[in-house]
Coordinates of C-alpha atoms and ligand atoms in Angstrom, one line a residue:
Chain A
M20 CA -81.4 -38.7 -204.6
A21 CA -80.3 -39.6 -201.0
K22 CA -79.5 -36.6 -198.9
I23 CA -76.8 -35.5 -196.5
I24 CA -78.4 -32.9 -194.2
A25 CA -76.3 -30.2 -192.6
C26 CA -77.9 -28.4 -189.6
Y27 CA -77.0 -24.8 -188.9
K28 CA -78.0 -22.0 -186.7
W29 CA -78.4 -18.3 -187.5
V30 CA -76.9 -16.5 -184.5
T31 CA -76.1 -13.0 -183.4
D32 CA -72.6 -12.1 -184.2
E33 CA -70.9 -11.8 -180.8
A34 CA -68.3 -9.5 -182.2
D35 CA -71.0 -6.8 -182.7
I36 CA -72.2 -6.9 -179.1
R37 CA -71.5 -3.8 -177.0
I38 CA -71.4 -3.9 -173.3
N39 CA -72.9 -0.8 -171.5
S40 CA -71.1 0.5 -168.4
E41 CA -73.9 -0.7 -166.1
G42 CA -73.6 -4.3 -167.4
S43 CA -76.5 -4.4 -169.9
I44 CA -75.9 -5.7 -173.4
D45 CA -76.5 -3.6 -176.5
F46 CA -77.6 -5.8 -179.4
S47 CA -78.7 -2.9 -181.6
K48 CA -75.6 -3.0 -183.8
A49 CA -75.4 -6.7 -183.9
K50 CA -75.9 -8.5 -187.2
G51 CA -76.7 -12.1 -187.8
K52 CA -74.4 -14.8 -189.1
I53 CA -74.3 -18.5 -189.7
S54 CA -72.7 -19.9 -186.6
D55 CA -69.0 -20.2 -187.4
Y56 CA -68.6 -23.9 -186.9
D57 CA -71.8 -24.6 -188.8
K58 CA -70.0 -23.4 -191.9
N59 CA -67.7 -26.4 -191.4
A60 CA -70.7 -28.6 -191.0
I61 CA -72.1 -27.4 -194.3
E62 CA -68.8 -27.9 -196.1
A63 CA -68.5 -31.4 -194.5
A64 CA -71.9 -32.2 -196.0
M65 CA -70.8 -30.9 -199.4
Q66 CA -67.7 -33.1 -199.4
A67 CA -69.6 -36.2 -198.1
A68 CA -72.3 -35.7 -200.7
Q69 CA -69.7 -35.5 -203.5
S70 CA -67.9 -38.6 -202.3
I71 CA -71.1 -40.8 -202.3
G72 CA -73.1 -39.1 -205.0
A73 CA -75.7 -37.8 -202.7
S74 CA -77.3 -34.4 -202.5
A75 CA -76.3 -32.0 -199.7
V76 CA -79.1 -29.9 -198.1
A77 CA -79.1 -27.4 -195.3
L78 CA -81.6 -27.3 -192.5
T79 CA -82.2 -24.6 -189.9
F80 CA -84.7 -23.7 -187.1
G81 CA -85.1 -20.0 -186.5
T82 CA -87.4 -17.0 -186.2
A83 CA -88.4 -14.8 -189.1
K84 CA -84.9 -13.3 -188.9
A85 CA -83.4 -16.6 -190.1
K86 CA -84.8 -16.0 -193.5
L87 CA -81.6 -14.0 -194.1
S88 CA -79.6 -17.1 -193.6
L89 CA -81.1 -19.2 -196.4
K90 CA -79.2 -17.6 -199.3
D91 CA -76.0 -17.5 -197.2
A92 CA -76.3 -21.3 -196.6
L93 CA -77.1 -22.1 -200.2
T94 CA -74.1 -20.0 -201.3
R95 CA -72.0 -22.5 -199.5
G96 CA -73.0 -25.3 -201.9
P97 CA -76.1 -27.2 -200.7
A98 CA -78.7 -28.0 -203.4
E99 CA -81.6 -26.8 -201.4
S100 CA -82.4 -25.5 -198.0
F101 CA -85.1 -26.1 -195.3
W102 CA -86.2 -23.7 -192.7
V103 CA -88.5 -24.4 -189.8
C104 CA -89.8 -21.0 -189.0
S105 CA -91.2 -20.3 -185.6
E106 CA -90.9 -17.5 -183.1
S107 CA -90.4 -20.1 -180.4
A108 CA -86.8 -20.5 -181.7
E109 CA -86.0 -17.3 -179.8
K110 CA -86.3 -19.1 -176.5
A111 CA -85.7 -22.6 -177.6
D112 CA -83.2 -24.7 -175.6
G113 CA -81.3 -27.8 -176.7
A114 CA -84.4 -30.0 -176.0
A115 CA -86.7 -27.9 -178.2
T116 CA -84.2 -27.4 -181.0
A117 CA -83.3 -31.0 -181.2
K118 CA -87.0 -32.0 -181.4
V119 CA -87.6 -29.6 -184.2
L120 CA -84.6 -30.6 -186.2
A121 CA -85.2 -34.3 -185.7
E122 CA -88.8 -34.0 -186.9
A123 CA -87.8 -31.8 -189.8
V124 CA -85.2 -34.5 -190.8
K125 CA -88.0 -37.1 -190.8
K126 CA -90.1 -34.8 -193.0
I127 CA -87.2 -34.2 -195.5
G128 CA -86.7 -38.0 -195.5
D129 CA -84.3 -40.2 -197.6
Y130 CA -81.2 -39.1 -195.7
R131 CA -77.9 -41.0 -195.3
L132 CA -76.1 -38.7 -192.9
I133 CA -76.9 -35.7 -190.6
I134 CA -74.1 -33.4 -189.8
C135 CA -74.1 -30.9 -187.0
A136 CA -71.3 -28.8 -185.6
E137 CA -70.2 -29.5 -182.1
G138 CA -71.6 -26.3 -180.8
A139 CA -73.1 -23.0 -181.8
S140 CA -71.0 -19.8 -181.4
D141 CA -73.7 -18.1 -179.2
T142 CA -74.6 -20.7 -176.6
Y143 CA -71.9 -23.3 -177.4
A144 CA -74.1 -25.8 -175.5
R145 CA -72.8 -28.8 -177.4
Q146 CA -75.9 -30.9 -177.0
V147 CA -78.1 -30.7 -180.1
G148 CA -76.3 -33.3 -182.3
P149 CA -76.5 -36.2 -179.8
R150 CA -80.0 -35.2 -178.8
I151 CA -81.1 -35.5 -182.5
A152 CA -79.5 -38.9 -182.7
A153 CA -81.3 -40.0 -179.6
R154 CA -84.6 -38.9 -180.8
L155 CA -84.2 -40.5 -184.3
D156 CA -82.5 -43.5 -182.8
L157 CA -79.5 -43.2 -185.1
P158 CA -75.8 -44.1 -184.4
C159 CA -74.0 -41.0 -183.3
I160 CA -70.4 -40.0 -183.5
T161 CA -69.4 -36.7 -181.8
S162 CA -66.3 -34.6 -181.8
V163 CA -65.4 -35.7 -185.4
R164 CA -62.2 -34.2 -186.8
G165 CA -62.2 -36.3 -190.0
F166 CA -64.3 -38.9 -191.7
E167 CA -64.8 -40.9 -194.9
I168 CA -67.7 -42.9 -196.2
Q169 CA -67.4 -46.2 -198.1
G170 CA -70.6 -47.8 -199.3
D171 CA -72.8 -47.8 -196.3
V172 CA -70.2 -47.3 -193.6
I173 CA -68.7 -44.1 -192.1
T174 CA -65.3 -44.2 -190.5
A175 CA -64.6 -41.2 -188.4
T176 CA -61.7 -39.9 -186.3
R177 CA -62.9 -38.4 -183.0
K178 CA -60.9 -36.1 -180.7
L179 CA -61.3 -36.9 -177.0
D180 CA -59.7 -35.3 -174.0
N181 CA -56.7 -37.5 -173.9
R182 CA -56.8 -39.6 -177.0
T183 CA -58.0 -39.9 -180.6
E184 CA -60.4 -42.7 -181.6
V185 CA -61.2 -44.2 -184.9
V186 CA -64.7 -45.5 -185.0
K187 CA -67.1 -47.0 -187.6
A188 CA -70.9 -46.9 -188.0
G189 CA -73.4 -47.9 -190.6
L190 CA -75.5 -45.3 -192.3
P191 CA -77.8 -43.6 -191.7
A192 CA -76.0 -41.9 -188.9
L193 CA -75.4 -38.5 -187.2
I194 CA -72.1 -36.9 -186.7
S195 CA -71.1 -33.7 -185.0
V196 CA -68.0 -32.1 -186.4
L197 CA -65.2 -30.0 -185.0
P198 CA -64.1 -27.0 -187.0
E199 CA -60.8 -28.7 -187.9
V200 CA -62.7 -31.2 -190.0
N201 CA -62.2 -29.0 -193.0
E202 CA -61.6 -25.5 -194.2
A203 CA -64.9 -23.9 -195.1
P204 CA -64.1 -21.9 -198.3
I205 CA -65.4 -18.4 -198.8
P206 CA -68.0 -18.6 -201.5
G207 CA -67.2 -17.1 -204.9
L208 CA -69.3 -14.9 -207.1
K209 CA -70.7 -17.8 -209.1
A210 CA -71.8 -19.6 -206.0
V211 CA -73.7 -16.4 -204.9
L212 CA -75.4 -16.2 -208.3
D213 CA -76.3 -19.9 -208.3
A214 CA -77.8 -19.7 -204.8
G215 CA -80.5 -17.4 -206.0
K216 CA -81.8 -20.2 -208.3
K217 CA -82.0 -22.9 -205.6
R218 CA -85.1 -24.0 -203.8
S219 CA -85.9 -23.1 -200.1
T220 CA -88.7 -24.8 -198.3
E221 CA -90.3 -23.3 -195.2
F222 CA -92.0 -25.4 -192.6
K223 CA -94.2 -24.3 -189.8
L224 CA -94.2 -26.4 -186.6
Q225 CA -97.5 -28.1 -187.5
D226 CA -96.0 -29.1 -190.9
I227 CA -93.6 -31.3 -189.0
G228 CA -96.2 -32.5 -186.5
L229 CA -95.2 -30.4 -183.5
T230 CA -97.1 -27.9 -181.3
D231 CA -95.9 -24.9 -179.4
A232 CA -96.2 -26.9 -176.2
D233 CA -93.8 -29.5 -177.6
V234 CA -91.1 -26.9 -178.1
A235 CA -91.4 -25.1 -174.7
P236 CA -87.9 -24.9 -173.3
R237 CA -87.1 -27.1 -170.4
T238 CA -84.8 -24.6 -168.7
E239 CA -85.9 -21.1 -167.5
V240 CA -83.6 -18.2 -168.1
R241 CA -83.7 -16.1 -165.0
D242 CA -81.0 -13.6 -165.7
F243 CA -78.7 -12.5 -168.5
K244 CA -76.0 -10.0 -168.1
A245 CA -72.6 -8.9 -169.4
Y246 CA -69.5 -10.3 -167.9
I247 CA -67.7 -7.3 -166.4
M248 CA -64.0 -7.6 -166.3
N249 CA -62.3 -6.1 -163.3
R250 CA -58.8 -5.5 -164.2
K251 CA -56.2 -2.8 -163.7
N252 CA -56.0 -2.0 -167.4
I253 CA -52.7 -0.2 -167.1
I254 CA -51.0 0.5 -170.4
I255 CA -47.3 1.0 -169.7
S256 CA -46.2 4.1 -171.5
A257 CA -42.5 4.7 -171.2
D258 CA -40.4 6.1 -174.1
T259 CA -38.4 3.0 -175.0
N260 CA -39.2 -0.6 -175.0
A261 CA -36.5 -1.2 -172.4
D262 CA -38.1 1.3 -170.0
K263 CA -41.5 -0.2 -170.6
V264 CA -40.2 -3.6 -169.6
K265 CA -38.5 -2.2 -166.5
E266 CA -41.7 -0.7 -165.4
L267 CA -43.6 -3.8 -166.0
V268 CA -41.2 -5.9 -164.0
A269 CA -41.3 -3.4 -161.1
N270 CA -45.1 -3.7 -161.1
L271 CA -45.0 -7.5 -161.2
R272 CA -42.6 -7.5 -158.3
K273 CA -44.9 -5.2 -156.3
D274 CA -47.8 -7.6 -157.0
G275 CA -45.6 -10.4 -155.8
V276 CA -46.0 -12.6 -158.9
I277 CA -42.3 -12.7 -159.7
Chain B
M28 CA -83.1 -42.6 -151.9
P29 CA -80.2 -40.7 -153.4
G30 CA -81.3 -37.3 -154.8
I31 CA -78.4 -36.5 -157.0
F32 CA -76.7 -38.9 -159.5
V33 CA -73.3 -38.2 -160.8
Y34 CA -71.2 -39.7 -163.6
A35 CA -67.8 -38.9 -165.0
D36 CA -65.4 -40.9 -167.0
T37 CA -62.6 -40.7 -164.5
V38 CA -62.7 -41.3 -160.7
E39 CA -61.1 -37.9 -160.0
A40 CA -63.8 -36.1 -162.0
C41 CA -66.4 -38.2 -160.4
A42 CA -65.1 -37.3 -156.9
S43 CA -65.2 -33.6 -157.9
L44 CA -68.9 -34.0 -158.8
I45 CA -69.7 -35.8 -155.6
S46 CA -68.2 -32.8 -153.8
A47 CA -70.5 -30.4 -155.7
A48 CA -73.5 -32.5 -154.8
Y49 CA -72.5 -33.2 -151.2
G50 CA -74.2 -31.3 -148.5
S51 CA -77.3 -30.8 -150.7
A52 CA -78.9 -33.0 -148.0
R53 CA -80.3 -35.1 -150.8
G54 CA -77.8 -37.9 -150.9
V55 CA -75.4 -38.7 -153.7
C56 CA -75.2 -41.7 -156.0
A57 CA -72.2 -42.2 -158.2
L58 CA -72.1 -44.2 -161.5
T59 CA -68.8 -45.5 -162.7
F60 CA -67.4 -48.0 -165.1
D61 CA -64.1 -48.2 -163.2
E62 CA -64.1 -51.7 -161.6
K63 CA -60.8 -51.2 -159.8
R64 CA -61.6 -47.9 -158.1
A65 CA -65.4 -48.0 -157.7
D66 CA -64.9 -48.5 -153.9
E67 CA -63.0 -45.3 -153.6
L68 CA -66.0 -43.2 -154.4
G69 CA -67.6 -43.9 -151.0
G70 CA -64.6 -42.2 -149.4
Y71 CA -65.2 -39.2 -151.5
G72 CA -68.7 -38.8 -150.1
A73 CA -71.0 -41.0 -152.3
D74 CA -73.8 -42.6 -150.4
K75 CA -74.3 -45.3 -153.0
V76 CA -72.2 -46.4 -156.0
F77 CA -73.4 -48.3 -159.1
L78 CA -70.6 -50.1 -160.9
L79 CA -71.8 -50.4 -164.5
K80 CA -70.5 -53.4 -166.4
G81 CA -70.7 -54.1 -170.1
D82 CA -68.5 -55.3 -173.0
N83 CA -68.3 -52.2 -175.1
P84 CA -65.2 -50.1 -174.5
M85 CA -67.0 -46.8 -175.5
Q86 CA -68.9 -45.4 -172.5
E87 CA -71.0 -43.4 -174.8
S88 CA -72.7 -46.6 -175.9
Y89 CA -74.4 -47.0 -172.5
A90 CA -76.4 -43.7 -172.7
K91 CA -79.7 -45.4 -173.1
A92 CA -79.0 -47.9 -170.3
I93 CA -78.0 -45.0 -168.0
A94 CA -81.2 -43.1 -168.9
A95 CA -83.2 -46.3 -168.1
L96 CA -81.4 -46.6 -164.7
L97 CA -82.2 -42.9 -163.9
A98 CA -85.8 -43.3 -164.9
K99 CA -86.1 -46.2 -162.5
E100 CA -84.2 -44.5 -159.6
G101 CA -85.8 -41.1 -160.1
P102 CA -83.1 -38.7 -159.0
E103 CA -83.7 -35.0 -159.1
V104 CA -80.5 -34.0 -160.9
F105 CA -77.9 -35.8 -162.9
L106 CA -74.4 -34.2 -162.8
V107 CA -72.1 -35.3 -165.6
G108 CA -68.3 -34.5 -165.9
S109 CA -67.8 -32.5 -169.0
S110 CA -65.6 -34.5 -171.3
T111 CA -66.3 -35.4 -174.9
T112 CA -67.7 -38.7 -173.6
G113 CA -69.6 -37.1 -170.7
R114 CA -71.2 -34.4 -172.9
E115 CA -72.5 -37.0 -175.4
I116 CA -74.0 -39.2 -172.6
A117 CA -75.5 -36.1 -170.9
A118 CA -77.2 -34.9 -174.1
K119 CA -78.6 -38.3 -175.0
V120 CA -79.8 -39.0 -171.5
A121 CA -81.5 -35.6 -171.4
M122 CA -83.3 -36.4 -174.7
Y123 CA -84.4 -39.9 -173.6
L124 CA -85.8 -38.4 -170.4
D125 CA -87.1 -35.3 -172.2
C126 CA -85.5 -32.8 -169.8
G127 CA -83.3 -29.8 -169.7
L128 CA -79.6 -29.8 -169.9
V129 CA -77.3 -27.0 -169.0
G130 CA -73.8 -27.6 -170.2
D131 CA -70.4 -26.5 -168.9
I132 CA -71.7 -24.5 -166.0
S133 CA -69.6 -21.8 -164.2
S134 CA -71.6 -22.1 -160.9
L135 CA -74.2 -24.5 -159.5
A136 CA -76.5 -24.2 -156.5
F137 CA -79.4 -26.2 -155.1
E138 CA -82.3 -24.1 -153.7
G139 CA -85.5 -25.5 -152.5
G140 CA -85.7 -28.3 -154.9
K141 CA -84.5 -26.3 -157.9
T142 CA -81.1 -26.3 -159.5
I143 CA -79.7 -22.9 -160.3
T144 CA -76.8 -22.6 -162.8
T145 CA -74.8 -20.0 -164.5
R146 CA -72.9 -20.4 -167.7
Y147 CA -71.1 -18.2 -170.3
I148 CA -72.8 -17.4 -173.6
Y149 CA -71.7 -15.4 -176.6
G150 CA -68.2 -16.8 -176.3
G151 CA -68.0 -15.6 -172.7
A152 CA -69.2 -12.0 -173.2
A153 CA -72.3 -12.6 -171.2
I154 CA -73.3 -14.8 -168.3
Q155 CA -76.7 -16.5 -168.1
T156 CA -78.5 -17.8 -165.0
E157 CA -80.9 -20.7 -165.5
V158 CA -83.3 -22.3 -163.2
L159 CA -84.1 -26.0 -163.6
D160 CA -87.2 -27.1 -161.9
G161 CA -87.5 -30.8 -161.5
Y162 CA -85.4 -33.4 -163.2
A163 CA -82.4 -32.0 -165.1
V164 CA -79.0 -32.8 -166.4
V165 CA -76.0 -30.6 -165.8
T166 CA -72.5 -30.9 -167.1
V167 CA -69.6 -29.6 -165.0
P168 CA -66.2 -28.7 -166.3
K169 CA -63.2 -30.6 -165.0
G170 CA -61.7 -29.3 -161.8
K171 CA -64.7 -27.0 -161.1
F172 CA -65.2 -28.4 -157.6
E173 CA -62.5 -29.7 -155.3
A174 CA -62.8 -33.4 -154.4
R175 CA -62.8 -34.1 -150.7
K176 CA -62.1 -37.2 -148.8
Y177 CA -64.3 -38.2 -145.9
E178 CA -62.4 -40.2 -143.3
G179 CA -64.0 -43.5 -142.6
K180 CA -66.9 -43.0 -145.0
T181 CA -67.7 -45.9 -147.2
S182 CA -70.5 -46.9 -149.5
D183 CA -72.0 -50.1 -150.9
V184 CA -71.0 -50.8 -154.5
I185 CA -73.8 -52.3 -156.5
T186 CA -72.7 -54.0 -159.7
L187 CA -75.1 -53.7 -162.6
K188 CA -74.9 -55.3 -166.0
V189 CA -75.8 -52.7 -168.7
E190 CA -76.7 -53.1 -172.4
S191 CA -74.7 -51.2 -174.9
D192 CA -75.6 -49.7 -178.3
N193 CA -73.1 -51.5 -180.5
R194 CA -73.8 -49.6 -183.7
V195 CA -70.7 -47.4 -183.3
T196 CA -67.6 -49.6 -183.0
L197 CA -64.2 -48.6 -181.8
K198 CA -61.4 -49.6 -184.3
E199 CA -58.4 -47.8 -182.8
T200 CA -57.4 -45.6 -179.9
I201 CA -54.4 -43.3 -180.3
P202 CA -53.2 -41.6 -177.1
L203 CA -52.5 -37.8 -177.5
E204 CA -49.1 -36.5 -177.4
K205 CA -48.8 -35.9 -173.7
D206 CA -48.0 -32.4 -172.4
S207 CA -45.2 -32.6 -169.8
K208 CA -47.1 -30.2 -167.5
D209 CA -50.7 -29.7 -166.7
L210 CA -51.6 -26.3 -168.1
G211 CA -54.8 -26.0 -166.0
A212 CA -52.8 -26.3 -162.8
A213 CA -49.8 -24.1 -163.9
N214 CA -48.7 -21.3 -161.6
I215 CA -47.4 -19.1 -164.5
V216 CA -48.6 -19.3 -168.1
V217 CA -46.9 -17.8 -171.2
C218 CA -49.4 -17.8 -174.0
I219 CA -48.3 -17.8 -177.7
G220 CA -50.7 -16.2 -180.1
M221 CA -51.0 -16.0 -183.9
G222 CA -48.8 -12.9 -183.9
F223 CA -45.8 -15.2 -184.2
D224 CA -44.7 -15.5 -187.8
K225 CA -42.8 -18.7 -187.8
K226 CA -42.6 -21.8 -185.6
E227 CA -38.9 -21.1 -184.8
D228 CA -39.9 -17.7 -183.4
M229 CA -41.6 -19.4 -180.5
K230 CA -38.2 -19.9 -179.1
I231 CA -38.2 -16.4 -177.6
A232 CA -41.4 -17.2 -175.8
E233 CA -40.0 -20.4 -174.6
D234 CA -36.9 -18.6 -173.2
L235 CA -39.2 -16.2 -171.3
G236 CA -41.1 -19.2 -170.1
R237 CA -38.0 -20.9 -168.8
V238 CA -36.8 -17.9 -166.7
L239 CA -40.3 -17.6 -165.2
G240 CA -40.7 -21.4 -164.7
A241 CA -43.9 -21.0 -166.7
T242 CA -46.0 -23.5 -168.7
I243 CA -46.5 -22.6 -172.4
G244 CA -50.0 -22.3 -173.6
C245 CA -51.4 -20.9 -176.9
T246 CA -54.5 -19.8 -178.8
R247 CA -56.6 -22.1 -180.8
G248 CA -55.1 -21.4 -184.2
I249 CA -51.6 -22.3 -183.0
V250 CA -52.8 -25.9 -182.5
E251 CA -55.6 -26.3 -185.0
E252 CA -54.3 -24.3 -188.0
R253 CA -50.5 -24.3 -187.6
H254 CA -50.0 -27.5 -185.6
W255 CA -47.1 -25.9 -183.8
L256 CA -48.1 -27.2 -180.3
P257 CA -49.9 -30.4 -179.2
A258 CA -53.6 -30.5 -178.8
G259 CA -54.4 -29.7 -175.2
S260 CA -52.1 -26.6 -175.3
Y261 CA -54.7 -24.1 -176.2
I262 CA -56.6 -21.9 -173.8
G263 CA -60.2 -20.8 -174.1
I264 CA -63.8 -21.8 -174.2
S265 CA -63.1 -24.9 -176.3
G266 CA -59.7 -25.6 -174.8
T267 CA -58.3 -25.4 -171.3
T268 CA -59.2 -22.9 -168.5
V269 CA -56.1 -21.6 -166.7
K270 CA -55.9 -20.1 -163.2
P271 CA -52.3 -19.1 -162.7
S272 CA -50.9 -16.3 -160.5
M273 CA -49.7 -14.7 -163.7
Y274 CA -50.6 -15.1 -167.4
I275 CA -48.6 -13.4 -170.1
S276 CA -50.0 -13.2 -173.6
L277 CA -47.7 -12.6 -176.6
G278 CA -49.3 -11.7 -179.9
V279 CA -52.8 -12.6 -178.8
S280 CA -55.6 -10.4 -179.9
G281 CA -57.9 -11.3 -177.0
Q282 CA -61.0 -12.5 -178.7
I283 CA -63.7 -13.4 -176.2
Q284 CA -63.5 -17.2 -176.8
H285 CA -59.9 -17.1 -175.6
V286 CA -60.3 -14.6 -172.8
V287 CA -62.9 -16.6 -171.1
G288 CA -60.3 -19.2 -170.4
I289 CA -57.9 -16.8 -168.6
R290 CA -60.3 -14.9 -166.4
D291 CA -59.3 -16.8 -163.2
S292 CA -55.7 -15.6 -163.6
K293 CA -54.5 -13.3 -160.7
I294 CA -52.5 -11.0 -163.0
I295 CA -52.9 -10.7 -166.7
V296 CA -50.1 -9.2 -168.8
A297 CA -50.4 -8.5 -172.6
V298 CA -47.9 -7.7 -175.2
N299 CA -49.4 -6.7 -178.6
S300 CA -48.4 -4.2 -181.3
N301 CA -52.0 -3.1 -181.9
A302 CA -53.0 -0.6 -179.2
N303 CA -56.7 -1.4 -179.9
A304 CA -56.4 -5.1 -179.4
P305 CA -59.2 -6.3 -177.1
I306 CA -56.7 -8.2 -174.9
F307 CA -55.7 -4.9 -173.3
M308 CA -59.3 -4.6 -171.9
A309 CA -58.8 -7.9 -170.2
A310 CA -55.3 -7.2 -168.9
D311 CA -53.8 -5.7 -165.8
Y312 CA -50.7 -4.6 -167.5
G313 CA -50.2 -4.0 -171.2
I314 CA -47.3 -3.1 -173.4
V315 CA -48.0 -1.9 -176.8
G316 CA -45.2 -2.7 -179.1
D317 CA -43.4 -5.3 -181.2
M318 CA -43.1 -8.4 -179.2
Y319 CA -40.0 -9.5 -181.1
E320 CA -38.2 -6.7 -179.4
I321 CA -40.0 -6.7 -176.1
I322 CA -39.9 -10.4 -175.3
P323 CA -36.0 -10.7 -175.2
L324 CA -35.9 -7.6 -173.1
L325 CA -38.4 -9.0 -170.7
T326 CA -36.5 -12.3 -170.4
E327 CA -33.4 -10.4 -169.6
A328 CA -35.1 -8.1 -167.0
I329 CA -36.7 -11.1 -165.3
R330 CA -33.4 -13.0 -165.2
D331 CA -31.9 -10.0 -163.6
V332 CA -34.4 -9.8 -160.8
K333 CA -34.4 -13.5 -160.2
V334 CA -30.7 -13.7 -159.4
Ligands
FAD116 C1 -67.1 -21.2 -181.1 C2 -65.7 -20.7 -181.0 C3 -64.8 -21.2 -180.1 C4 -63.5 -20.8 -180.0 N1 -62.7 -21.3 -179.0 C5 -61.4 -20.8 -178.9 C6 -60.6 -21.2 -177.8 O1 -61.0 -22.0 -177.0 N2 -59.4 -20.6 -177.7 C7 -58.9 -19.7 -178.6 O2 -57.8 -19.3 -178.4 N3 -59.7 -19.3 -179.6 C8 -60.9 -19.8 -179.8 N4 -61.7 -19.4 -180.8 C9 -61.0 -18.5 -181.8 C10 -61.0 -17.0 -181.4 O3 -62.2 -16.4 -181.7 C11 -59.9 -16.3 -182.0 O4 -59.9 -16.4 -183.4 C12 -58.5 -16.7 -181.5 O5 -58.4 -16.7 -180.1 C13 -57.5 -15.7 -182.0 O6 -56.1 -16.1 -181.8 P1 -55.0 -15.1 -181.7 O7 -55.3 -14.0 -180.7 O8 -53.7 -15.9 -181.4 O9 -54.8 -14.6 -183.2 P2 -55.2 -13.2 -183.9 O10 -56.6 -12.8 -183.6 O11 -54.8 -13.4 -185.3 O12 -54.3 -12.1 -183.2 C14 -52.9 -12.0 -183.4 C15 -52.5 -10.8 -182.6 O13 -51.1 -10.7 -182.7 C16 -50.7 -9.3 -182.8 N5 -49.4 -9.2 -183.3 C17 -49.0 -9.5 -184.6 N6 -47.7 -9.3 -184.7 C18 -47.2 -8.9 -183.6 C19 -46.0 -8.5 -183.1 N7 -44.9 -8.5 -183.8 N8 -45.9 -8.0 -181.8 C20 -46.9 -8.0 -181.0 N9 -48.2 -8.4 -181.4 C21 -48.3 -8.8 -182.7 C22 -51.8 -8.7 -183.6 O14 -51.9 -7.3 -183.3 C23 -53.1 -9.5 -183.2 O15 -53.8 -8.8 -182.2 C24 -63.0 -19.8 -180.9 C25 -63.8 -19.3 -181.9 C26 -65.2 -19.7 -182.0 C27 -66.1 -19.1 -183.0

């Protein structure tokens, strides 16, 4: 059966990151998650697959840690999952990630549509979707807030900075979706049970015809540190709300902003 | 030979990129589709301007042609204005040329043939410095660098016919509901968060905004989930960055993706009923309490001092 491929990334949950006082970042309590917007990409693949009678599959590129993501992804509905496992994912930039995903897509084969989210919640670099399309020479529609497929044609609504566009393209194609494209449901118990029975395929880089050198990042990370906020952090503590407001206004006048 | 190429989908954004590249001693070449205004770019500091001409109304469709032009001209860096269109072109060009791309930078420097960038990651909790050695693409948020006019400076405009990729076709364009004021340039911002229960309740925030002469902004959910305010009203990493003298948040929890868009504010005020809300860590002044009581009091108090 023809496939709709949803790409997703297993990321560190930024909500669990602790910033130490000297500006270093403590990841020790941080858990992994499927990047928030990728949940919408997976749901978009589910809806698209249903509308044209195709099979939705999930694809990720990650280190050994990403194994945890497979069941989570399958719980969201896809019929099977594919995982390109390589420690190089740790340092991969957009160039490397897009190469890996594009080659994995070729390996999976028989696809009608590839769906990415606009950006991942860790890097939010917003480049992998169009990069994959460039590598596979596919028509590409970014910033999609809604779409429908009729026969071999996809019609999508795109959100741009000062306008909305309605565009059309023939399949196969790649789209990158905004979170407002759908509401990703929270999987129920049955979905969790079903996920255990689905197939996951693991690829190594050589299985998709790539070497470590092919996926060397093109950008060098020199430094990485917490953003330290330098604010007064004054909580106004008067007895009544009216007094709090008075004190706030006095402060704002002193600062010259009102 | 120009060392830095720049492209943005408006002349203003292009002028801002030229300004970022200017003085790098490497020369700046601007790419534009704007036939009417191409000759203005020389005055903003471009040493050379390519006016690209094609029949497709979607500038995204020329990514391959732009990559081919860059491959021929061999610049060191390609700076792209970060819009929906610009980001797509940047990503495709980077892939065609198999080079690095750093998106939505916070700062940019050129040092001894290398490009050094910083950008936020983890929603803005951390900042990452990257070094690009050799050819690279960088996207720059709108308004990051101030455009400058250079008296008497002009540049040749070279018209170039470019091939488009016509596989994606434009059927319809609908202008967005226009905001009366530019949020990014507002001097005072009142920000509406999901703490508001009903659309009508926003009136108390609007009253406060009125006495302050503020522009109303909001968090993402107010636009994308509740559709209470037009797109373009929300502040944060995927919305607008504001830099007012004062920003007041009302019923905003202060998740990092929002806070990253308010960091350039001079004074940050937060009203939230939850004393543990992260917004207080980002604020200069915080009031813990029910905003439904506090906002009308604040409006009154400000009206009193303003007269
Ligand atoms: C990749 C990514 C990008 C994102 N980009 C953005 C972005 O650009 N902009 C953005 O805003 N968000 C963005 N988000 C979403 C962001 O993470 C938060 O979910 C969002 O900012 C929360 O909005 P909020 O503070 O209005 O709502 P909530 O988090 O629901 O907070 C509501 C607050 O109101 C308070 N409250 C409730 N009732 C009252 C009352 N009566 N009086 C006083 N206080 C009250 C509550 O205590 C609570 O703190 C992004 C998320 C992701 C994953």
